[in-house]
């Protein structure tokens, strides 16, 4: 993973590490953060954030600036998987917005 991805992983860990028991795994060239075996978010190359949200939330959140349906290679993922551009998570409050959106999905996983 590149420096931007590592920096994002450090930010995620710092924001959530005191609140949740996180498991970190390398997955698909990313650093994934899991809670109870479910992917919450991942730090991808270039500092892109991958979040897993509910389908309904994803349909609404994809309209936010910097958000798009995630892609894995040539495959576009479902509406519950979103990529968030680095410019849209430049400060911790913006990053926390997306992490909170992913945490809302944990209860329904």
PDB file of N, CA and C in Angstrom:
ATOM      1  N   UNK A   1       0.851  -1.177   0.000  1.00  0.00           N
ATOM      2  CA  UNK A   1       0.000   0.000   0.000  1.00  0.00           C
ATOM      3  C   UNK A   1       0.896   1.240   0.000  1.00  0.00           C
ATOM      4  N   UNK A   2       0.403   2.282  -0.612  1.00  0.00           N
ATOM      5  CA  UNK A   2       1.190   3.510  -0.717  1.00  0.00           C
ATOM      6  C   UNK A   2       1.096   4.352   0.564  1.00  0.00           C
ATOM      7  N   UNK A   3       1.871   5.433   0.599  1.00  0.00           N
ATOM      8  CA  UNK A   3       1.941   6.286   1.798  1.00  0.00           C
ATOM      9  C   UNK A   3       0.587   6.898   2.161  1.00  0.00           C
ATOM     10  N   UNK A   4      -0.190   7.292   1.158  1.00  0.00           N
ATOM     11  CA  UNK A   4      -1.504   7.886   1.438  1.00  0.00           C
ATOM     12  C   UNK A   4      -2.439   6.865   2.071  1.00  0.00           C
ATOM     13  N   UNK A   5      -2.389   5.637   1.626  1.00  0.00           N
ATOM     14  CA  UNK A   5      -3.204   4.572   2.213  1.00  0.00           C
ATOM     15  C   UNK A   5      -2.788   4.262   3.637  1.00  0.00           C
ATOM     16  N   UNK A   6      -1.495   4.264   3.895  1.00  0.00           N
ATOM     17  CA  UNK A   6      -0.984   4.013   5.246  1.00  0.00           C
ATOM     18  C   UNK A   6      -1.393   5.143   6.179  1.00  0.00           C
ATOM     19  N   UNK A   7      -1.289   6.375   5.714  1.00  0.00           N
ATOM     20  CA  UNK A   7      -1.691   7.522   6.531  1.00  0.00           C
ATOM     21  C   UNK A   7      -3.182   7.449   6.876  1.00  0.00           C
ATOM     22  N   UNK A   8      -4.006   7.084   5.905  1.00  0.00           N
ATOM     23  CA  UNK A   8      -5.437   6.958   6.158  1.00  0.00           C
ATOM     24  C   UNK A   8      -5.710   5.846   7.172  1.00  0.00           C
ATOM     25  N   UNK A   9      -5.031   4.719   7.048  1.00  0.00           N
ATOM     26  CA  UNK A   9      -5.196   3.627   8.014  1.00  0.00           C
ATOM     27  C   UNK A   9      -4.848   4.097   9.418  1.00  0.00           C
ATOM     28  N   UNK A  10      -3.785   4.879   9.550  1.00  0.00           N
ATOM     29  CA  UNK A  10      -3.400   5.425  10.857  1.00  0.00           C
ATOM     30  C   UNK A  10      -4.494   6.333  11.415  1.00  0.00           C
ATOM     31  N   UNK A  11      -5.104   7.136  10.556  1.00  0.00           N
ATOM     32  CA  UNK A  11      -6.178   8.038  10.999  1.00  0.00           C
ATOM     33  C   UNK A  11      -7.400   7.243  11.454  1.00  0.00           C
ATOM     34  N   UNK A  12      -7.767   6.221  10.704  1.00  0.00           N
ATOM     35  CA  UNK A  12      -8.914   5.378  11.075  1.00  0.00           C
ATOM     36  C   UNK A  12      -8.663   4.734  12.430  1.00  0.00           C
ATOM     37  N   UNK A  13      -7.496   4.152  12.584  1.00  0.00           N
ATOM     38  CA  UNK A  13      -7.126   3.493  13.836  1.00  0.00           C
ATOM     39  C   UNK A  13      -7.180   4.476  15.003  1.00  0.00           C
ATOM     40  N   UNK A  14      -6.683   5.687  14.808  1.00  0.00           N
ATOM     41  CA  UNK A  14      -6.672   6.691  15.873  1.00  0.00           C
ATOM     42  C   UNK A  14      -8.089   7.138  16.245  1.00  0.00           C
ATOM     43  N   UNK A  15      -8.960   7.264  15.248  1.00  0.00           N
ATOM     44  CA  UNK A  15     -10.325   7.722  15.516  1.00  0.00           C
ATOM     45  C   UNK A  15     -11.204   6.647  16.146  1.00  0.00           C
ATOM     46  N   UNK A  16     -11.010   5.400  15.768  1.00  0.00           N
ATOM     47  CA  UNK A  16     -11.901   4.338  16.228  1.00  0.00           C
ATOM     48  C   UNK A  16     -11.304   3.391  17.260  1.00  0.00           C
ATOM     49  N   UNK A  17      -9.996   3.371  17.368  1.00  0.00           N
ATOM     50  CA  UNK A  17      -9.330   2.396  18.226  1.00  0.00           C
ATOM     51  C   UNK A  17      -9.751   2.428  19.677  1.00  0.00           C
ATOM     52  N   UNK A  18     -10.077   3.587  20.217  1.00  0.00           N
ATOM     53  CA  UNK A  18     -10.474   3.679  21.612  1.00  0.00           C
ATOM     54  C   UNK A  18     -11.938   3.292  21.812  1.00  0.00           C
ATOM     55  N   UNK A  19     -12.729   3.343  20.734  1.00  0.00           N
ATOM     56  CA  UNK A  19     -14.168   3.078  20.838  1.00  0.00           C
ATOM     57  C   UNK A  19     -14.554   1.641  20.509  1.00  0.00           C
ATOM     58  N   UNK A  20     -13.893   1.051  19.556  1.00  0.00           N
ATOM     59  CA  UNK A  20     -14.274  -0.264  19.060  1.00  0.00           C
ATOM     60  C   UNK A  20     -13.100  -1.228  19.135  1.00  0.00           C
ATOM     61  N   UNK A  21     -13.425  -2.495  19.247  1.00  0.00           N
ATOM     62  CA  UNK A  21     -12.401  -3.526  19.116  1.00  0.00           C
ATOM     63  C   UNK A  21     -12.281  -3.806  17.621  1.00  0.00           C
ATOM     64  N   UNK A  22     -11.217  -3.308  17.052  1.00  0.00           N
ATOM     65  CA  UNK A  22     -11.002  -3.438  15.611  1.00  0.00           C
ATOM     66  C   UNK A  22     -10.040  -4.567  15.308  1.00  0.00           C
ATOM     67  N   UNK A  23     -10.336  -5.293  14.270  1.00  0.00           N
ATOM     68  CA  UNK A  23      -9.408  -6.269  13.728  1.00  0.00           C
ATOM     69  C   UNK A  23      -8.936  -5.708  12.396  1.00  0.00           C
ATOM     70  N   UNK A  24      -7.646  -5.727  12.169  1.00  0.00           N
ATOM     71  CA  UNK A  24      -7.100  -5.234  10.909  1.00  0.00           C
ATOM     72  C   UNK A  24      -6.618  -6.404  10.072  1.00  0.00           C
ATOM     73  N   UNK A  25      -6.952  -6.350   8.789  1.00  0.00           N
ATOM     74  CA  UNK A  25      -6.505  -7.382   7.853  1.00  0.00           C
ATOM     75  C   UNK A  25      -6.128  -6.735   6.534  1.00  0.00           C
ATOM     76  N   UNK A  26      -5.125  -7.300   5.913  1.00  0.00           N
ATOM     77  CA  UNK A  26      -4.803  -6.904   4.542  1.00  0.00           C
ATOM     78  C   UNK A  26      -5.756  -7.662   3.637  1.00  0.00           C
ATOM     79  N   UNK A  27      -6.507  -6.920   2.844  1.00  0.00           N
ATOM     80  CA  UNK A  27      -7.474  -7.532   1.937  1.00  0.00           C
ATOM     81  C   UNK A  27      -7.502  -6.747   0.636  1.00  0.00           C
ATOM     82  N   UNK A  28      -7.361  -7.427  -0.474  1.00  0.00           N
ATOM     83  CA  UNK A  28      -7.511  -6.811  -1.787  1.00  0.00           C
ATOM     84  C   UNK A  28      -6.620  -5.589  -1.968  1.00  0.00           C
ATOM     85  N   UNK A  29      -5.407  -5.634  -1.449  1.00  0.00           N
ATOM     86  CA  UNK A  29      -4.492  -4.514  -1.573  1.00  0.00           C
ATOM     87  C   UNK A  29      -4.820  -3.355  -0.658  1.00  0.00           C
ATOM     88  N   UNK A  30      -5.712  -3.585   0.294  1.00  0.00           N
ATOM     89  CA  UNK A  30      -6.147  -2.539   1.220  1.00  0.00           C
ATOM     90  C   UNK A  30      -5.857  -2.970   2.645  1.00  0.00           C
ATOM     91  N   UNK A  31      -6.041  -2.042   3.560  1.00  0.00           N
ATOM     92  CA  UNK A  31      -5.989  -2.346   4.994  1.00  0.00           C
ATOM     93  C   UNK A  31      -7.433  -2.245   5.478  1.00  0.00           C
ATOM     94  N   UNK A  32      -8.056  -3.398   5.743  1.00  0.00           N
ATOM     95  CA  UNK A  32      -9.454  -3.436   6.161  1.00  0.00           C
ATOM     96  C   UNK A  32      -9.563  -3.408   7.679  1.00  0.00           C
ATOM     97  N   UNK A  33     -10.594  -2.733   8.158  1.00  0.00           N
ATOM     98  CA  UNK A  33     -10.906  -2.663   9.582  1.00  0.00           C
ATOM     99  C   UNK A  33     -12.229  -3.371   9.795  1.00  0.00           C
ATOM    100  N   UNK A  34     -12.194  -4.417  10.614  1.00  0.00           N
ATOM    101  CA  UNK A  34     -13.367  -5.248  10.842  1.00  0.00           C
ATOM    102  C   UNK A  34     -13.820  -5.146  12.295  1.00  0.00           C
ATOM    103  N   UNK A  35     -15.126  -5.255  12.494  1.00  0.00           N
ATOM    104  CA  UNK A  35     -15.723  -5.314  13.821  1.00  0.00           C
ATOM    105  C   UNK A  35     -16.583  -6.573  13.833  1.00  0.00           C
ATOM    106  N   UNK A  36     -16.304  -7.464  14.772  1.00  0.00           N
ATOM    107  CA  UNK A  36     -17.036  -8.736  14.861  1.00  0.00           C
ATOM    108  C   UNK A  36     -17.049  -9.477  13.535  1.00  0.00           C
ATOM    109  N   UNK A  37     -15.937  -9.435  12.815  1.00  0.00           N
ATOM    110  CA  UNK A  37     -15.809 -10.160  11.564  1.00  0.00           C
ATOM    111  C   UNK A  37     -16.417  -9.490  10.343  1.00  0.00           C
ATOM    112  N   UNK A  38     -17.004  -8.302  10.528  1.00  0.00           N
ATOM    113  CA  UNK A  38     -17.625  -7.585   9.417  1.00  0.00           C
ATOM    114  C   UNK A  38     -16.777  -6.374   9.039  1.00  0.00           C
ATOM    115  N   UNK A  39     -16.574  -6.172   7.743  1.00  0.00           N
ATOM    116  CA  UNK A  39     -15.796  -5.020   7.287  1.00  0.00           C
ATOM    117  C   UNK A  39     -16.568  -3.744   7.582  1.00  0.00           C
ATOM    118  N   UNK A  40     -15.913  -2.847   8.277  1.00  0.00           N
ATOM    119  CA  UNK A  40     -16.456  -1.522   8.562  1.00  0.00           C
ATOM    120  C   UNK A  40     -15.970  -0.550   7.494  1.00  0.00           C
ATOM    121  N   UNK A  41     -14.672  -0.545   7.286  1.00  0.00           N
ATOM    122  CA  UNK A  41     -14.041   0.385   6.351  1.00  0.00           C
ATOM    123  C   UNK A  41     -12.691  -0.191   5.941  1.00  0.00           C
ATOM    124  N   UNK A  42     -12.134   0.412   4.911  1.00  0.00           N
ATOM    125  CA  UNK A  42     -10.797   0.015   4.478  1.00  0.00           C
ATOM    126  C   UNK A  42     -10.077   1.226   3.920  1.00  0.00           C
ATOM    127  N   UNK A  43      -8.794   1.225   4.120  1.00  0.00           N
ATOM    128  CA  UNK A  43      -7.917   2.241   3.561  1.00  0.00           C
ATOM    129  C   UNK A  43      -7.340   1.675   2.274  1.00  0.00           C
ATOM    130  N   UNK A  44      -7.592   2.363   1.171  1.00  0.00           N
ATOM    131  CA  UNK A  44      -7.138   1.897  -0.130  1.00  0.00           C
ATOM    132  C   UNK A  44      -5.994   2.774  -0.637  1.00  0.00           C
ATOM    133  N   UNK A  45      -5.366   2.315  -1.673  1.00  0.00           N
ATOM    134  CA  UNK A  45      -4.294   3.079  -2.280  1.00  0.00           C
ATOM    135  C   UNK A  45      -4.750   4.475  -2.668  1.00  0.00           C
ATOM    136  N   UNK A  46      -3.829   5.412  -2.574  1.00  0.00           N
ATOM    137  CA  UNK A  46      -4.133   6.795  -2.905  1.00  0.00           C
ATOM    138  C   UNK A  46      -4.904   7.520  -1.819  1.00  0.00           C
ATOM    139  N   UNK A  47      -5.123   6.852  -0.677  1.00  0.00           N
ATOM    140  CA  UNK A  47      -5.858   7.474   0.418  1.00  0.00           C
ATOM    141  C   UNK A  47      -7.365   7.445   0.241  1.00  0.00           C
ATOM    142  N   UNK A  48      -7.842   6.548  -0.617  1.00  0.00           N
ATOM    143  CA  UNK A  48      -9.287   6.387  -0.815  1.00  0.00           C
ATOM    144  C   UNK A  48      -9.848   5.549   0.337  1.00  0.00           C
ATOM    145  N   UNK A  49     -10.981   5.983   0.864  1.00  0.00           N
ATOM    146  CA  UNK A  49     -11.659   5.266   1.932  1.00  0.00           C
ATOM    147  C   UNK A  49     -12.755   4.399   1.326  1.00  0.00           C
ATOM    148  N   UNK A  50     -12.790   3.135   1.701  1.00  0.00           N
ATOM    149  CA  UNK A  50     -13.873   2.234   1.338  1.00  0.00           C
ATOM    150  C   UNK A  50     -14.731   2.054   2.580  1.00  0.00           C
ATOM    151  N   UNK A  51     -16.030   2.290   2.465  1.00  0.00           N
ATOM    152  CA  UNK A  51     -16.937   2.073   3.593  1.00  0.00           C
ATOM    153  C   UNK A  51     -18.049   1.126   3.171  1.00  0.00           C
ATOM    154  N   UNK A  52     -18.511   0.369   4.155  1.00  0.00           N
ATOM    155  CA  UNK A  52     -19.653  -0.515   3.942  1.00  0.00           C
ATOM    156  C   UNK A  52     -20.827   0.075   4.711  1.00  0.00           C
ATOM    157  N   UNK A  53     -21.868   0.432   3.994  1.00  0.00           N
ATOM    158  CA  UNK A  53     -23.059   1.036   4.587  1.00  0.00           C
ATOM    159  C   UNK A  53     -24.269   0.199   4.178  1.00  0.00           C
ATOM    160  N   UNK A  54     -25.422   0.499   4.719  1.00  0.00           N
ATOM    161  CA  UNK A  54     -26.634  -0.187   4.293  1.00  0.00           C
ATOM    162  C   UNK A  54     -26.990   0.203   2.866  1.00  0.00           C
ATOM    163  N   UNK A  55     -27.747  -0.651   2.187  1.00  0.00           N
ATOM    164  CA  UNK A  55     -28.127  -0.374   0.800  1.00  0.00           C
ATOM    165  C   UNK A  55     -28.865   0.953   0.652  1.00  0.00           C
ATOM    166  N   UNK A  56     -29.829   1.211   1.533  1.00  0.00           N
ATOM    167  CA  UNK A  56     -30.584   2.463   1.445  1.00  0.00           C
ATOM    168  C   UNK A  56     -29.693   3.661   1.725  1.00  0.00           C
ATOM    169  N   UNK A  57     -28.861   3.547   2.742  1.00  0.00           N
ATOM    170  CA  UNK A  57     -27.945   4.644   3.061  1.00  0.00           C
ATOM    171  C   UNK A  57     -26.987   4.878   1.901  1.00  0.00           C
ATOM    172  N   UNK A  58     -26.492   3.803   1.303  1.00  0.00           N
ATOM    173  CA  UNK A  58     -25.565   3.924   0.184  1.00  0.00           C
ATOM    174  C   UNK A  58     -26.175   4.649  -0.994  1.00  0.00           C
ATOM    175  N   UNK A  59     -27.449   4.372  -1.260  1.00  0.00           N
ATOM    176  CA  UNK A  59     -28.129   5.032  -2.372  1.00  0.00           C
ATOM    177  C   UNK A  59     -28.197   6.539  -2.158  1.00  0.00           C
ATOM    178  N   UNK A  60     -28.331   6.965  -0.907  1.00  0.00           N
ATOM    179  CA  UNK A  60     -28.371   8.400  -0.599  1.00  0.00           C
ATOM    180  C   UNK A  60     -26.965   8.987  -0.508  1.00  0.00           C
ATOM    181  N   UNK A  61     -26.049   8.261   0.137  1.00  0.00           N
ATOM    182  CA  UNK A  61     -24.705   8.790   0.380  1.00  0.00           C
ATOM    183  C   UNK A  61     -23.870   8.921  -0.889  1.00  0.00           C
ATOM    184  N   UNK A  62     -24.159   8.124  -1.900  1.00  0.00           N
ATOM    185  CA  UNK A  62     -23.374   8.175  -3.135  1.00  0.00           C
ATOM    186  C   UNK A  62     -23.519   9.536  -3.819  1.00  0.00           C
ATOM    187  N   UNK A  63     -24.547  10.284  -3.463  1.00  0.00           N
ATOM    188  CA  UNK A  63     -24.749  11.616  -4.046  1.00  0.00           C
ATOM    189  C   UNK A  63     -23.854  12.677  -3.403  1.00  0.00           C
ATOM    190  N   UNK A  64     -23.209  12.346  -2.288  1.00  0.00           N
ATOM    191  CA  UNK A  64     -22.329  13.316  -1.623  1.00  0.00           C
ATOM    192  C   UNK A  64     -21.048  13.513  -2.430  1.00  0.00           C
ATOM    193  N   UNK A  65     -20.507  14.700  -2.341  1.00  0.00           N
ATOM    194  CA  UNK A  65     -19.266  15.021  -3.058  1.00  0.00           C
ATOM    195  C   UNK A  65     -18.161  14.043  -2.678  1.00  0.00           C
ATOM    196  N   UNK A  66     -17.501  13.508  -3.683  1.00  0.00           N
ATOM    197  CA  UNK A  66     -16.363  12.618  -3.471  1.00  0.00           C
ATOM    198  C   UNK A  66     -16.719  11.161  -3.285  1.00  0.00           C
ATOM    199  N   UNK A  67     -18.009  10.832  -3.214  1.00  0.00           N
ATOM    200  CA  UNK A  67     -18.431   9.447  -3.013  1.00  0.00           C
ATOM    201  C   UNK A  67     -18.799   8.814  -4.348  1.00  0.00           C
ATOM    202  N   UNK A  68     -18.497   7.532  -4.465  1.00  0.00           N
ATOM    203  CA  UNK A  68     -18.880   6.779  -5.658  1.00  0.00           C
ATOM    204  C   UNK A  68     -19.033   5.319  -5.268  1.00  0.00           C
ATOM    205  N   UNK A  69     -19.776   4.589  -6.082  1.00  0.00           N
ATOM    206  CA  UNK A  69     -19.895   3.162  -5.845  1.00  0.00           C
ATOM    207  C   UNK A  69     -18.515   2.548  -6.018  1.00  0.00           C
ATOM    208  N   UNK A  70     -18.136   1.711  -5.074  1.00  0.00           N
ATOM    209  CA  UNK A  70     -16.796   1.118  -5.096  1.00  0.00           C
ATOM    210  C   UNK A  70     -16.631   0.175  -6.281  1.00  0.00           C
ATOM    211  N   UNK A  71     -15.391   0.082  -6.721  1.00  0.00           N
ATOM    212  CA  UNK A  71     -15.027  -0.845  -7.790  1.00  0.00           C
ATOM    213  C   UNK A  71     -13.904  -1.738  -7.285  1.00  0.00           C
ATOM    214  N   UNK A  72     -13.979  -2.998  -7.626  1.00  0.00           N
ATOM    215  CA  UNK A  72     -12.910  -3.962  -7.362  1.00  0.00           C
ATOM    216  C   UNK A  72     -12.499  -4.502  -8.718  1.00  0.00           C
ATOM    217  N   UNK A  73     -11.392  -4.009  -9.216  1.00  0.00           N
ATOM    218  CA  UNK A  73     -10.981  -4.377 -10.565  1.00  0.00           C
ATOM    219  C   UNK A  73     -12.000  -3.850 -11.560  1.00  0.00           C
ATOM    220  N   UNK A  74     -12.542  -4.726 -12.381  1.00  0.00           N
ATOM    221  CA  UNK A  74     -13.527  -4.314 -13.377  1.00  0.00           C
ATOM    222  C   UNK A  74     -14.958  -4.358 -12.844  1.00  0.00           C
ATOM    223  N   UNK A  75     -15.125  -4.861 -11.634  1.00  0.00           N
ATOM    224  CA  UNK A  75     -16.466  -5.052 -11.086  1.00  0.00           C
ATOM    225  C   UNK A  75     -16.898  -3.862 -10.222  1.00  0.00           C
ATOM    226  N   UNK A  76     -18.090  -3.351 -10.487  1.00  0.00           N
ATOM    227  CA  UNK A  76     -18.685  -2.326  -9.632  1.00  0.00           C
ATOM    228  C   UNK A  76     -19.422  -3.047  -8.518  1.00  0.00           C
ATOM    229  N   UNK A  77     -19.141  -2.655  -7.283  1.00  0.00           N
ATOM    230  CA  UNK A  77     -19.755  -3.285  -6.121  1.00  0.00           C
ATOM    231  C   UNK A  77     -21.190  -2.774  -5.956  1.00  0.00           C
ATOM    232  N   UNK A  78     -21.944  -3.382  -5.072  1.00  0.00           N
ATOM    233  CA  UNK A  78     -23.318  -2.965  -4.805  1.00  0.00           C
ATOM    234  C   UNK A  78     -23.364  -1.607  -4.128  1.00  0.00           C
ATOM    235  N   UNK A  79     -24.570  -1.113  -3.934  1.00  0.00           N
ATOM    236  CA  UNK A  79     -24.753   0.230  -3.371  1.00  0.00           C
ATOM    237  C   UNK A  79     -24.316   0.339  -1.915  1.00  0.00           C
ATOM    238  N   UNK A  80     -24.034  -0.786  -1.278  1.00  0.00           N
ATOM    239  CA  UNK A  80     -23.596  -0.724   0.119  1.00  0.00           C
ATOM    240  C   UNK A  80     -22.082  -0.551   0.255  1.00  0.00           C
ATOM    241  N   UNK A  81     -21.367  -0.521  -0.846  1.00  0.00           N
ATOM    242  CA  UNK A  81     -19.914  -0.347  -0.825  1.00  0.00           C
ATOM    243  C   UNK A  81     -19.570   0.955  -1.534  1.00  0.00           C
ATOM    244  N   UNK A  82     -19.020   1.902  -0.793  1.00  0.00           N
ATOM    245  CA  UNK A  82     -18.703   3.206  -1.357  1.00  0.00           C
ATOM    246  C   UNK A  82     -17.225   3.534  -1.210  1.00  0.00           C
ATOM    247  N   UNK A  83     -16.673   4.141  -2.246  1.00  0.00           N
ATOM    248  CA  UNK A  83     -15.338   4.733  -2.183  1.00  0.00           C
ATOM    249  C   UNK A  83     -15.520   6.221  -1.918  1.00  0.00           C
ATOM    250  N   UNK A  84     -14.676   6.759  -1.059  1.00  0.00           N
ATOM    251  CA  UNK A  84     -14.726   8.184  -0.748  1.00  0.00           C
ATOM    252  C   UNK A  84     -13.351   8.772  -1.068  1.00  0.00           C
ATOM    253  N   UNK A  85     -13.352   9.790  -1.907  1.00  0.00           N
ATOM    254  CA  UNK A  85     -12.109  10.419  -2.367  1.00  0.00           C
ATOM    255  C   UNK A  85     -11.372  11.103  -1.224  1.00  0.00           C
ATOM    256  N   UNK A  86     -10.055  11.128  -1.281  1.00  0.00           N
ATOM    257  CA  UNK A  86      -9.258  11.744  -0.219  1.00  0.00           C
ATOM    258  C   UNK A  86      -9.649  13.194   0.099  1.00  0.00           C
ATOM    259  N   UNK A  87      -9.999  13.979  -0.909  1.00  0.00           N
ATOM    260  CA  UNK A  87     -10.361  15.378  -0.663  1.00  0.00           C
ATOM    261  C   UNK A  87     -11.616  15.493   0.199  1.00  0.00           C
ATOM    262  N   UNK A  88     -12.461  14.471   0.180  1.00  0.00           N
ATOM    263  CA  UNK A  88     -13.703  14.498   0.948  1.00  0.00           C
ATOM    264  C   UNK A  88     -13.537  14.007   2.378  1.00  0.00           C
ATOM    265  N   UNK A  89     -12.344  13.547   2.720  1.00  0.00           N
ATOM    266  CA  UNK A  89     -12.050  13.106   4.089  1.00  0.00           C
ATOM    267  C   UNK A  89     -10.758  13.754   4.592  1.00  0.00           C
ATOM    268  N   UNK A  90     -10.530  14.981   4.136  1.00  0.00           N
ATOM    269  CA  UNK A  90      -9.275  15.666   4.437  1.00  0.00           C
ATOM    270  C   UNK A  90      -9.099  15.969   5.922  1.00  0.00           C
ATOM    271  N   UNK A  91     -10.203  16.209   6.635  1.00  0.00           N
ATOM    272  CA  UNK A  91     -10.070  16.463   8.074  1.00  0.00           C
ATOM    273  C   UNK A  91     -10.766  15.339   8.840  1.00  0.00           C
ATOM    274  N   UNK A  92     -10.471  15.253  10.127  1.00  0.00           N
ATOM    275  CA  UNK A  92     -10.992  14.148  10.925  1.00  0.00           C
ATOM    276  C   UNK A  92     -12.513  14.172  11.060  1.00  0.00           C
ATOM    277  N   UNK A  93     -13.123  15.345  11.076  1.00  0.00           N
ATOM    278  CA  UNK A  93     -14.583  15.421  11.173  1.00  0.00           C
ATOM    279  C   UNK A  93     -15.227  14.803   9.929  1.00  0.00           C
ATOM    280  N   UNK A  94     -14.675  15.083   8.772  1.00  0.00           N
ATOM    281  CA  UNK A  94     -15.206  14.527   7.528  1.00  0.00           C
ATOM    282  C   UNK A  94     -15.002  13.009   7.490  1.00  0.00           C
ATOM    283  N   UNK A  95     -13.838  12.555   7.904  1.00  0.00           N
ATOM    284  CA  UNK A  95     -13.574  11.114   7.958  1.00  0.00           C
ATOM    285  C   UNK A  95     -14.521  10.447   8.945  1.00  0.00           C
ATOM    286  N   UNK A  96     -14.750  11.075  10.082  1.00  0.00           N
ATOM    287  CA  UNK A  96     -15.631  10.497  11.098  1.00  0.00           C
ATOM    288  C   UNK A  96     -17.065  10.393  10.598  1.00  0.00           C
ATOM    289  N   UNK A  97     -17.505  11.349   9.769  1.00  0.00           N
ATOM    290  CA  UNK A  97     -18.841  11.260   9.175  1.00  0.00           C
ATOM    291  C   UNK A  97     -19.007   9.917   8.462  1.00  0.00           C
ATOM    292  N   UNK A  98     -18.028   9.559   7.645  1.00  0.00           N
ATOM    293  CA  UNK A  98     -18.108   8.323   6.869  1.00  0.00           C
ATOM    294  C   UNK A  98     -17.956   7.091   7.745  1.00  0.00           C
ATOM    295  N   UNK A  99     -17.095   7.160   8.742  1.00  0.00           N
ATOM    296  CA  UNK A  99     -16.946   6.023   9.653  1.00  0.00           C
ATOM    297  C   UNK A  99     -18.228   5.810  10.458  1.00  0.00           C
ATOM    298  N   UNK A 100     -18.868   6.905  10.862  1.00  0.00           N
ATOM    299  CA  UNK A 100     -20.155   6.792  11.560  1.00  0.00           C
ATOM    300  C   UNK A 100     -21.219   6.174  10.660  1.00  0.00           C
ATOM    301  N   UNK A 101     -21.233   6.555   9.392  1.00  0.00           N
ATOM    302  CA  UNK A 101     -22.189   5.968   8.440  1.00  0.00           C
ATOM    303  C   UNK A 101     -21.970   4.458   8.348  1.00  0.00           C
ATOM    304  N   UNK A 102     -20.725   4.044   8.345  1.00  0.00           N
ATOM    305  CA  UNK A 102     -20.415   2.606   8.298  1.00  0.00           C
ATOM    306  C   UNK A 102     -20.805   1.926   9.611  1.00  0.00           C
ATOM    307  N   UNK A 103     -20.588   2.584  10.731  1.00  0.00           N
ATOM    308  CA  UNK A 103     -20.945   1.995  12.026  1.00  0.00           C
ATOM    309  C   UNK A 103     -22.441   1.805  12.168  1.00  0.00           C
ATOM    310  N   UNK A 104     -23.242   2.675  11.556  1.00  0.00           N
ATOM    311  CA  UNK A 104     -24.697   2.524  11.594  1.00  0.00           C
ATOM    312  C   UNK A 104     -25.134   1.215  10.950  1.00  0.00           C
ATOM    313  N   UNK A 105     -24.336   0.712  10.026  1.00  0.00           N
ATOM    314  CA  UNK A 105     -24.646  -0.534   9.329  1.00  0.00           C
ATOM    315  C   UNK A 105     -24.274  -1.771  10.151  1.00  0.00           C
ATOM    316  N   UNK A 106     -23.447  -1.630  11.165  1.00  0.00           N
ATOM    317  CA  UNK A 106     -22.965  -2.788  11.908  1.00  0.00           C
ATOM    318  C   UNK A 106     -24.099  -3.596  12.535  1.00  0.00           C
ATOM    319  N   UNK A 107     -25.097  -2.923  13.060  1.00  0.00           N
ATOM    320  CA  UNK A 107     -26.192  -3.620  13.715  1.00  0.00           C
ATOM    321  C   UNK A 107     -27.019  -4.462  12.765  1.00  0.00           C
ATOM    322  N   UNK A 108     -26.983  -4.113  11.483  1.00  0.00           N
ATOM    323  CA  UNK A 108     -27.798  -4.848  10.510  1.00  0.00           C
ATOM    324  C   UNK A 108     -26.990  -5.869   9.722  1.00  0.00           C
ATOM    325  N   UNK A 109     -25.703  -6.003  10.034  1.00  0.00           N
ATOM    326  CA  UNK A 109     -24.850  -6.950   9.283  1.00  0.00           C
ATOM    327  C   UNK A 109     -25.128  -8.373   9.681  1.00  0.00           C
TER     328      UNK A 109
END
